[in-house]
PDB file of C-alpha atoms in Angstrom:
ATOM      1  CA  UNK D 266     -20.886  39.081  11.671  1.00 88.00           C
ATOM      2  CA  UNK D 267     -21.031  35.684  11.258  1.00 91.00           C
ATOM      3  CA  UNK D 268     -21.441  33.666  14.661  1.00 91.00           C
ATOM      4  CA  UNK D 269     -17.626  32.502  15.371  1.00 92.00           C
ATOM      5  CA  UNK D 270     -18.801  29.689  17.508  1.00 94.00           C
ATOM      6  CA  UNK D 271     -20.053  28.095  14.403  1.00 94.00           C
ATOM      7  CA  UNK D 272     -17.655  28.739  11.834  1.00 94.00           C
ATOM      8  CA  UNK D 273     -14.337  27.328  13.813  1.00 94.00           C
ATOM      9  CA  UNK D 274     -16.737  23.962  14.736  1.00 95.00           C
ATOM     10  CA  UNK D 275     -17.122  23.707  11.213  1.00 95.00           C
ATOM     11  CA  UNK D 276     -13.470  24.257   9.409  1.00 96.00           C
ATOM     12  CA  UNK D 277      -9.661  24.120  10.575  1.00 93.00           C
ATOM     13  CA  UNK D 278      -7.613  27.094  10.748  1.00 91.00           C
ATOM     14  CA  UNK D 279      -5.393  27.700   7.237  1.00 92.00           C
ATOM     15  CA  UNK D 280      -8.516  25.557   5.474  1.00 94.00           C
ATOM     16  CA  UNK D 281      -9.993  26.755   2.452  1.00 96.00           C
ATOM     17  CA  UNK D 282     -13.599  28.355   2.970  1.00 97.00           C
ATOM     18  CA  UNK D 283     -15.979  28.599  -0.287  1.00 97.00           C
ATOM     19  CA  UNK D 284     -18.762  30.947  -0.444  1.00 96.00           C
ATOM     20  CA  UNK D 285     -20.782  27.404  -0.727  1.00 95.00           C
ATOM     21  CA  UNK D 286     -19.635  25.869   2.290  1.00 96.00           C
ATOM     22  CA  UNK D 287     -20.744  29.059   4.546  1.00 96.00           C
ATOM     23  CA  UNK D 288     -24.125  28.863   2.843  1.00 95.00           C
ATOM     24  CA  UNK D 289     -24.493  25.548   4.562  1.00 95.00           C
ATOM     25  CA  UNK D 290     -23.381  26.233   8.129  1.00 95.00           C
ATOM     26  CA  UNK D 291     -25.411  29.881   7.826  1.00 95.00           C
ATOM     27  CA  UNK D 292     -29.213  28.190   6.105  1.00 93.00           C
ATOM     28  CA  UNK D 293     -31.167  31.621   8.560  1.00 93.00           C
ATOM     29  CA  UNK D 294     -29.477  33.843   5.779  1.00 92.00           C
ATOM     30  CA  UNK D 295     -30.532  35.398   2.470  1.00 92.00           C
ATOM     31  CA  UNK D 296     -27.542  34.967   0.010  1.00 90.00           C
ATOM     32  CA  UNK D 297     -27.387  38.602   0.026  1.00 93.00           C
ATOM     33  CA  UNK D 298     -27.722  39.074   3.845  1.00 94.00           C
ATOM     34  CA  UNK D 299     -24.801  36.126   4.089  1.00 94.00           C
ATOM     35  CA  UNK D 300     -22.368  38.605   2.336  1.00 94.00           C
ATOM     36  CA  UNK D 301     -22.798  41.377   4.496  1.00 95.00           C
ATOM     37  CA  UNK D 302     -22.294  39.331   7.786  1.00 95.00           C
ATOM     38  CA  UNK D 303     -18.659  38.057   6.198  1.00 96.00           C
ATOM     39  CA  UNK D 304     -18.080  41.179   4.788  1.00 95.00           C
ATOM     40  CA  UNK D 305     -18.198  42.183   8.380  1.00 95.00           C
ATOM     41  CA  UNK D 306     -16.448  39.484   9.688  1.00 96.00           C
ATOM     42  CA  UNK D 307     -13.722  40.135   7.194  1.00 95.00           C
ATOM     43  CA  UNK D 308     -13.309  43.741   8.221  1.00 95.00           C
ATOM     44  CA  UNK D 309     -12.026  42.972  11.070  1.00 93.00           C
ATOM     45  CA  UNK D 310      -9.601  40.021  10.456  1.00 91.00           C
ATOM     46  CA  UNK D 311     -11.281  37.673  12.321  1.00 92.00           C
ATOM     47  CA  UNK D 312     -12.239  35.990   9.222  1.00 94.00           C
ATOM     48  CA  UNK D 313      -9.354  36.121   5.882  1.00 94.00           C
ATOM     49  CA  UNK D 314     -10.077  35.903   1.938  1.00 94.00           C
ATOM     50  CA  UNK D 315      -7.852  34.197   0.119  1.00 94.00           C
ATOM     51  CA  UNK D 316      -9.318  34.622  -3.771  1.00 92.00           C
ATOM     52  CA  UNK D 317     -12.812  35.433  -4.704  1.00 92.00           C
ATOM     53  CA  UNK D 318     -15.342  33.084  -2.900  1.00 94.00           C
ATOM     54  CA  UNK D 319     -12.911  31.444  -0.638  1.00 96.00           C
ATOM     55  CA  UNK D 320     -11.763  32.726   3.176  1.00 96.00           C
ATOM     56  CA  UNK D 321      -9.942  30.849   5.378  1.00 95.00           C
ATOM     57  CA  UNK D 322     -10.131  30.931   9.537  1.00 93.00           C
ATOM     58  CA  UNK D 323      -6.338  33.207   9.890  1.00 90.00           C
ATOM     59  CA  UNK D 324      -3.457  30.929  12.599  1.00 85.00           C
ATOM     60  CA  UNK D 325      -2.725  32.314  15.553  1.00 75.00           C
ATOM     61  CA  UNK D 326       0.464  33.635  13.400  1.00 67.00           C
ATOM     62  CA  UNK D 327      -1.821  35.540  11.061  1.00 64.00           C
ATOM     63  CA  UNK D 328       0.081  34.117   8.216  1.00 71.00           C
ATOM     64  CA  UNK D 329      -1.957  32.438   5.758  1.00 73.00           C
ATOM     65  CA  UNK D 330      -1.070  29.100   5.278  1.00 79.00           C
ATOM     66  CA  UNK D 331      -3.062  28.392   2.517  1.00 90.00           C
ATOM     67  CA  UNK D 332      -2.073  28.147  -1.539  1.00 93.00           C
ATOM     68  CA  UNK D 333      -3.842  27.722  -4.383  1.00 94.00           C
ATOM     69  CA  UNK D 334      -3.144  23.757  -4.552  1.00 94.00           C
ATOM     70  CA  UNK D 335      -5.023  23.955  -1.092  1.00 95.00           C
ATOM     71  CA  UNK D 336      -8.131  24.764  -3.343  1.00 96.00           C
ATOM     72  CA  UNK D 337      -7.727  23.200  -5.885  1.00 96.00           C
ATOM     73  CA  UNK D 338      -7.483  19.699  -3.580  1.00 96.00           C
ATOM     74  CA  UNK D 339     -10.390  20.615  -1.640  1.00 97.00           C
ATOM     75  CA  UNK D 340     -12.770  22.018  -4.093  1.00 97.00           C
ATOM     76  CA  UNK D 341     -12.162  19.362  -7.207  1.00 97.00           C
ATOM     77  CA  UNK D 342      -9.835  16.287  -5.468  1.00 98.00           C
ATOM     78  CA  UNK D 343     -10.225  14.975  -2.049  1.00 97.00           C
ATOM     79  CA  UNK D 344     -10.140  16.667   1.639  1.00 96.00           C
ATOM     80  CA  UNK D 345      -9.740  15.373   5.307  1.00 92.00           C
ATOM     81  CA  UNK D 346      -9.636  11.879   4.038  1.00 92.00           C
ATOM     82  CA  UNK D 347     -12.410  11.291   1.511  1.00 96.00           C
ATOM     83  CA  UNK D 348     -11.448  11.538  -2.094  1.00 98.00           C
ATOM     84  CA  UNK D 349     -13.489  12.605  -4.892  1.00 98.00           C
ATOM     85  CA  UNK D 350     -11.278  13.482  -7.372  1.00 98.00           C
ATOM     86  CA  UNK D 351      -8.050  13.002  -9.648  1.00 98.00           C
ATOM     87  CA  UNK D 352      -5.391  14.405 -12.086  1.00 96.00           C
ATOM     88  CA  UNK D 353      -6.250  13.325 -15.818  1.00 95.00           C
ATOM     89  CA  UNK D 354      -4.521  14.715 -19.316  1.00 93.00           C
ATOM     90  CA  UNK D 355      -0.506  15.404 -18.872  1.00 91.00           C
ATOM     91  CA  UNK D 356      -0.784  15.052 -15.307  1.00 92.00           C
ATOM     92  CA  UNK D 357      -1.464  11.643 -14.961  1.00 93.00           C
ATOM     93  CA  UNK D 358       1.027  10.497 -17.933  1.00 91.00           C
ATOM     94  CA  UNK D 359       3.055  12.584 -15.993  1.00 90.00           C
ATOM     95  CA  UNK D 360       2.397  11.434 -12.538  1.00 91.00           C
ATOM     96  CA  UNK D 361       3.755   7.220 -14.346  1.00 90.00           C
ATOM     97  CA  UNK D 362       6.488   9.194 -16.050  1.00 86.00           C
ATOM     98  CA  UNK D 363       5.233   8.454 -18.925  1.00 86.00           C
ATOM     99  CA  UNK D 364       5.238  12.248 -20.707  1.00 77.00           C
ATOM    100  CA  UNK D 365       7.295  15.195 -18.789  1.00 77.00           C
ATOM    101  CA  UNK D 366       4.879  17.713 -19.513  1.00 72.00           C
ATOM    102  CA  UNK D 367       4.972  20.509 -16.406  1.00 68.00           C
ATOM    103  CA  UNK D 368       3.568  23.535 -18.687  1.00 73.00           C
ATOM    104  CA  UNK D 369       0.341  21.384 -19.392  1.00 74.00           C
ATOM    105  CA  UNK D 370      -2.759  22.832 -18.422  1.00 88.00           C
ATOM    106  CA  UNK D 371      -4.099  20.534 -15.373  1.00 92.00           C
ATOM    107  CA  UNK D 372      -6.942  18.887 -15.856  1.00 96.00           C
ATOM    108  CA  UNK D 373      -9.196  17.112 -13.398  1.00 97.00           C
ATOM    109  CA  UNK D 374     -11.920  14.706 -13.036  1.00 98.00           C
ATOM    110  CA  UNK D 375     -13.652  14.773 -10.416  1.00 98.00           C
ATOM    111  CA  UNK D 376     -17.001  14.215  -9.002  1.00 98.00           C
ATOM    112  CA  UNK D 377     -17.817  17.447  -7.786  1.00 96.00           C
ATOM    113  CA  UNK D 378     -17.989  18.521 -11.739  1.00 97.00           C
ATOM    114  CA  UNK D 379     -21.448  18.205 -13.870  1.00 96.00           C
ATOM    115  CA  UNK D 380     -20.033  19.142 -17.206  1.00 95.00           C
ATOM    116  CA  UNK D 381     -18.121  16.886 -19.789  1.00 93.00           C
ATOM    117  CA  UNK D 382     -15.270  19.798 -20.095  1.00 94.00           C
ATOM    118  CA  UNK D 383     -15.045  23.277 -18.272  1.00 96.00           C
ATOM    119  CA  UNK D 384     -11.725  25.632 -18.014  1.00 96.00           C
ATOM    120  CA  UNK D 385     -12.185  27.331 -14.463  1.00 94.00           C
ATOM    121  CA  UNK D 386      -9.171  29.614 -13.426  1.00 93.00           C
ATOM    122  CA  UNK D 387      -8.406  29.747  -9.418  1.00 91.00           C
ATOM    123  CA  UNK D 388      -6.259  32.440  -8.349  1.00 90.00           C
ATOM    124  CA  UNK D 389      -3.721  32.379 -12.050  1.00 90.00           C
ATOM    125  CA  UNK D 390      -4.458  28.801 -12.316  1.00 92.00           C
ATOM    126  CA  UNK D 391      -5.809  27.480 -14.919  1.00 94.00           C
ATOM    127  CA  UNK D 392      -7.399  24.079 -14.732  1.00 95.00           C
ATOM    128  CA  UNK D 393      -9.351  21.904 -17.368  1.00 97.00           C
ATOM    129  CA  UNK D 394     -12.181  20.263 -15.158  1.00 97.00           C
ATOM    130  CA  UNK D 395     -14.704  16.606 -16.181  1.00 97.00           C
ATOM    131  CA  UNK D 396     -17.008  15.103 -14.815  1.00 98.00           C
ATOM    132  CA  UNK D 397     -15.821  11.813 -13.501  1.00 98.00           C
ATOM    133  CA  UNK D 398     -16.603   8.406 -15.736  1.00 97.00           C
ATOM    134  CA  UNK D 399     -18.401   6.753 -11.954  1.00 97.00           C
ATOM    135  CA  UNK D 400     -18.504   7.376  -8.646  1.00 98.00           C
ATOM    136  CA  UNK D 401     -14.529   8.266  -7.693  1.00 98.00           C
ATOM    137  CA  UNK D 402     -13.726   7.108  -3.593  1.00 98.00           C
ATOM    138  CA  UNK D 403     -10.555   6.247  -1.682  1.00 97.00           C
ATOM    139  CA  UNK D 404     -11.063   2.984  -1.743  1.00 97.00           C
ATOM    140  CA  UNK D 405     -11.355   2.421  -5.671  1.00 97.00           C
ATOM    141  CA  UNK D 406      -9.420   6.409  -6.566  1.00 98.00           C
ATOM    142  CA  UNK D 407      -5.827   3.874  -7.275  1.00 98.00           C
ATOM    143  CA  UNK D 408      -8.184   2.132 -10.041  1.00 98.00           C
ATOM    144  CA  UNK D 409      -9.639   4.472 -11.447  1.00 98.00           C
ATOM    145  CA  UNK D 410      -5.880   6.105 -11.661  1.00 98.00           C
ATOM    146  CA  UNK D 411      -5.093   3.514 -13.790  1.00 97.00           C
ATOM    147  CA  UNK D 412      -7.968   3.283 -15.964  1.00 97.00           C
ATOM    148  CA  UNK D 413      -7.599   6.820 -16.720  1.00 97.00           C
ATOM    149  CA  UNK D 414      -3.440   6.963 -17.100  1.00 96.00           C
ATOM    150  CA  UNK D 415      -4.108   4.123 -20.025  1.00 96.00           C
ATOM    151  CA  UNK D 416      -7.038   5.856 -21.350  1.00 95.00           C
ATOM    152  CA  UNK D 417      -4.768   8.721 -22.189  1.00 92.00           C
ATOM    153  CA  UNK D 418      -2.398   6.545 -24.471  1.00 90.00           C
ATOM    154  CA  UNK D 419      -2.677   5.575 -27.615  1.00 84.00           C
ATOM    155  CA  UNK D 420      -3.644   2.044 -28.851  1.00 79.00           C
ATOM    156  CA  UNK D 421       0.161   2.110 -30.096  1.00 74.00           C
ATOM    157  CA  UNK D 422       2.273   3.563 -27.610  1.00 73.00           C
ATOM    158  CA  UNK D 423       4.635   1.566 -25.842  1.00 81.00           C
ATOM    159  CA  UNK D 424       5.904   1.705 -22.305  1.00 88.00           C
ATOM    160  CA  UNK D 425       9.495   1.293 -20.763  1.00 88.00           C
ATOM    161  CA  UNK D 426       9.859  -1.435 -19.400  1.00 89.00           C
ATOM    162  CA  UNK D 427      11.146   0.300 -16.111  1.00 87.00           C
ATOM    163  CA  UNK D 428       7.826   2.084 -16.301  1.00 90.00           C
ATOM    164  CA  UNK D 429       6.185  -1.149 -16.546  1.00 92.00           C
ATOM    165  CA  UNK D 430       7.606  -2.052 -13.030  1.00 92.00           C
ATOM    166  CA  UNK D 431       6.711   1.356 -11.282  1.00 93.00           C
ATOM    167  CA  UNK D 432       2.937   0.910 -12.701  1.00 95.00           C
ATOM    168  CA  UNK D 433       2.804  -2.516 -11.143  1.00 95.00           C
ATOM    169  CA  UNK D 434       4.412  -1.454  -7.720  1.00 95.00           C
ATOM    170  CA  UNK D 435       1.974   0.978  -7.954  1.00 96.00           C
ATOM    171  CA  UNK D 436      -1.216  -1.679  -8.168  1.00 97.00           C
ATOM    172  CA  UNK D 437       0.536  -4.101  -5.343  1.00 96.00           C
ATOM    173  CA  UNK D 438       1.215  -0.844  -2.870  1.00 97.00           C
ATOM    174  CA  UNK D 439      -2.573   0.517  -3.237  1.00 97.00           C
ATOM    175  CA  UNK D 440      -4.264  -3.259  -3.271  1.00 97.00           C
ATOM    176  CA  UNK D 441      -5.804  -2.420  -7.198  1.00 97.00           C
ATOM    177  CA  UNK D 442      -8.023  -5.378  -7.880  1.00 97.00           C
ATOM    178  CA  UNK D 443      -8.932  -6.850 -11.217  1.00 97.00           C
ATOM    179  CA  UNK D 444     -12.318  -6.470  -9.745  1.00 97.00           C
ATOM    180  CA  UNK D 445     -11.841  -2.809  -9.778  1.00 97.00           C
ATOM    181  CA  UNK D 446     -10.488  -2.286 -12.677  1.00 98.00           C
ATOM    182  CA  UNK D 447     -13.123  -4.187 -15.335  1.00 97.00           C
ATOM    183  CA  UNK D 448     -15.873  -2.529 -12.884  1.00 97.00           C
ATOM    184  CA  UNK D 449     -14.355   1.368 -13.732  1.00 98.00           C
ATOM    185  CA  UNK D 450     -13.172   0.061 -17.012  1.00 97.00           C
ATOM    186  CA  UNK D 451     -17.131  -0.409 -17.872  1.00 97.00           C
ATOM    187  CA  UNK D 452     -17.558   3.894 -17.640  1.00 98.00           C
ATOM    188  CA  UNK D 453     -14.935   3.844 -20.216  1.00 97.00           C
ATOM    189  CA  UNK D 454     -14.615   3.460 -23.818  1.00 96.00           C
ATOM    190  CA  UNK D 455     -12.864   0.158 -24.480  1.00 95.00           C
ATOM    191  CA  UNK D 456      -9.553   1.639 -24.924  1.00 95.00           C
ATOM    192  CA  UNK D 457      -7.851   1.151 -21.304  1.00 96.00           C
ATOM    193  CA  UNK D 458      -8.719  -2.702 -20.697  1.00 96.00           C
ATOM    194  CA  UNK D 459      -7.109  -3.466 -25.042  1.00 95.00           C
ATOM    195  CA  UNK D 460      -3.975  -0.652 -23.624  1.00 94.00           C
ATOM    196  CA  UNK D 461      -4.028  -3.085 -20.455  1.00 95.00           C
ATOM    197  CA  UNK D 462      -3.805  -6.130 -22.178  1.00 94.00           C
ATOM    198  CA  UNK D 463      -1.445  -4.833 -24.818  1.00 92.00           C
ATOM    199  CA  UNK D 464       0.810  -3.613 -22.449  1.00 92.00           C
ATOM    200  CA  UNK D 465       0.582  -6.792 -20.074  1.00 92.00           C
ATOM    201  CA  UNK D 466      -0.257  -5.432 -17.669  1.00 94.00           C
ATOM    202  CA  UNK D 467      -3.989  -6.317 -16.962  1.00 94.00           C
ATOM    203  CA  UNK D 468      -2.549 -10.831 -16.463  1.00 94.00           C
ATOM    204  CA  UNK D 469      -0.424  -9.558 -13.549  1.00 93.00           C
ATOM    205  CA  UNK D 470      -3.027  -7.893 -11.721  1.00 95.00           C
ATOM    206  CA  UNK D 471      -4.654 -10.432  -8.601  1.00 87.00           C
TER     207      UNK D 471
END
């Protein structure tokens, strides 16, 4: 079985643990040997399997405290204070209340993805994941979200006054600067900057 002292030191209870992370912690094992150790640890209940390739340390209550949302968040969006991705597509326009499409496939851009776009299924939840245009961090994620939003809009899309107010509130609350927006926009086509200017948003960013 796995060395539990190392496991508990590396991960918190009810935190998604990926096979790749276990490989980084237990470097002394071959791939096949590591899986045998994992299986032995799971059999005695010290480690729980959530779905294929995802495990967790059970909390004292013994109840499963992780969800598919947790797995998606840790794998592609951010975890434990780190940010490395954000939603795109219908999710980003839903976030800013420009659309209301709750059934659309989730689209995610992430530093942890290397492809231009591929479909993955996590515990039955379908996601389209894409490599981020530039590195996403806690410092620039809000600016990235703003640029992503205006990249999703068509050139002639109109934005309601109330939505413009919400966008400006988001910009102020997250201290988004024009410098950040322009720097991130360099990695996109001309569309987001054009749409930001047309909507009168870019001119209001400090």
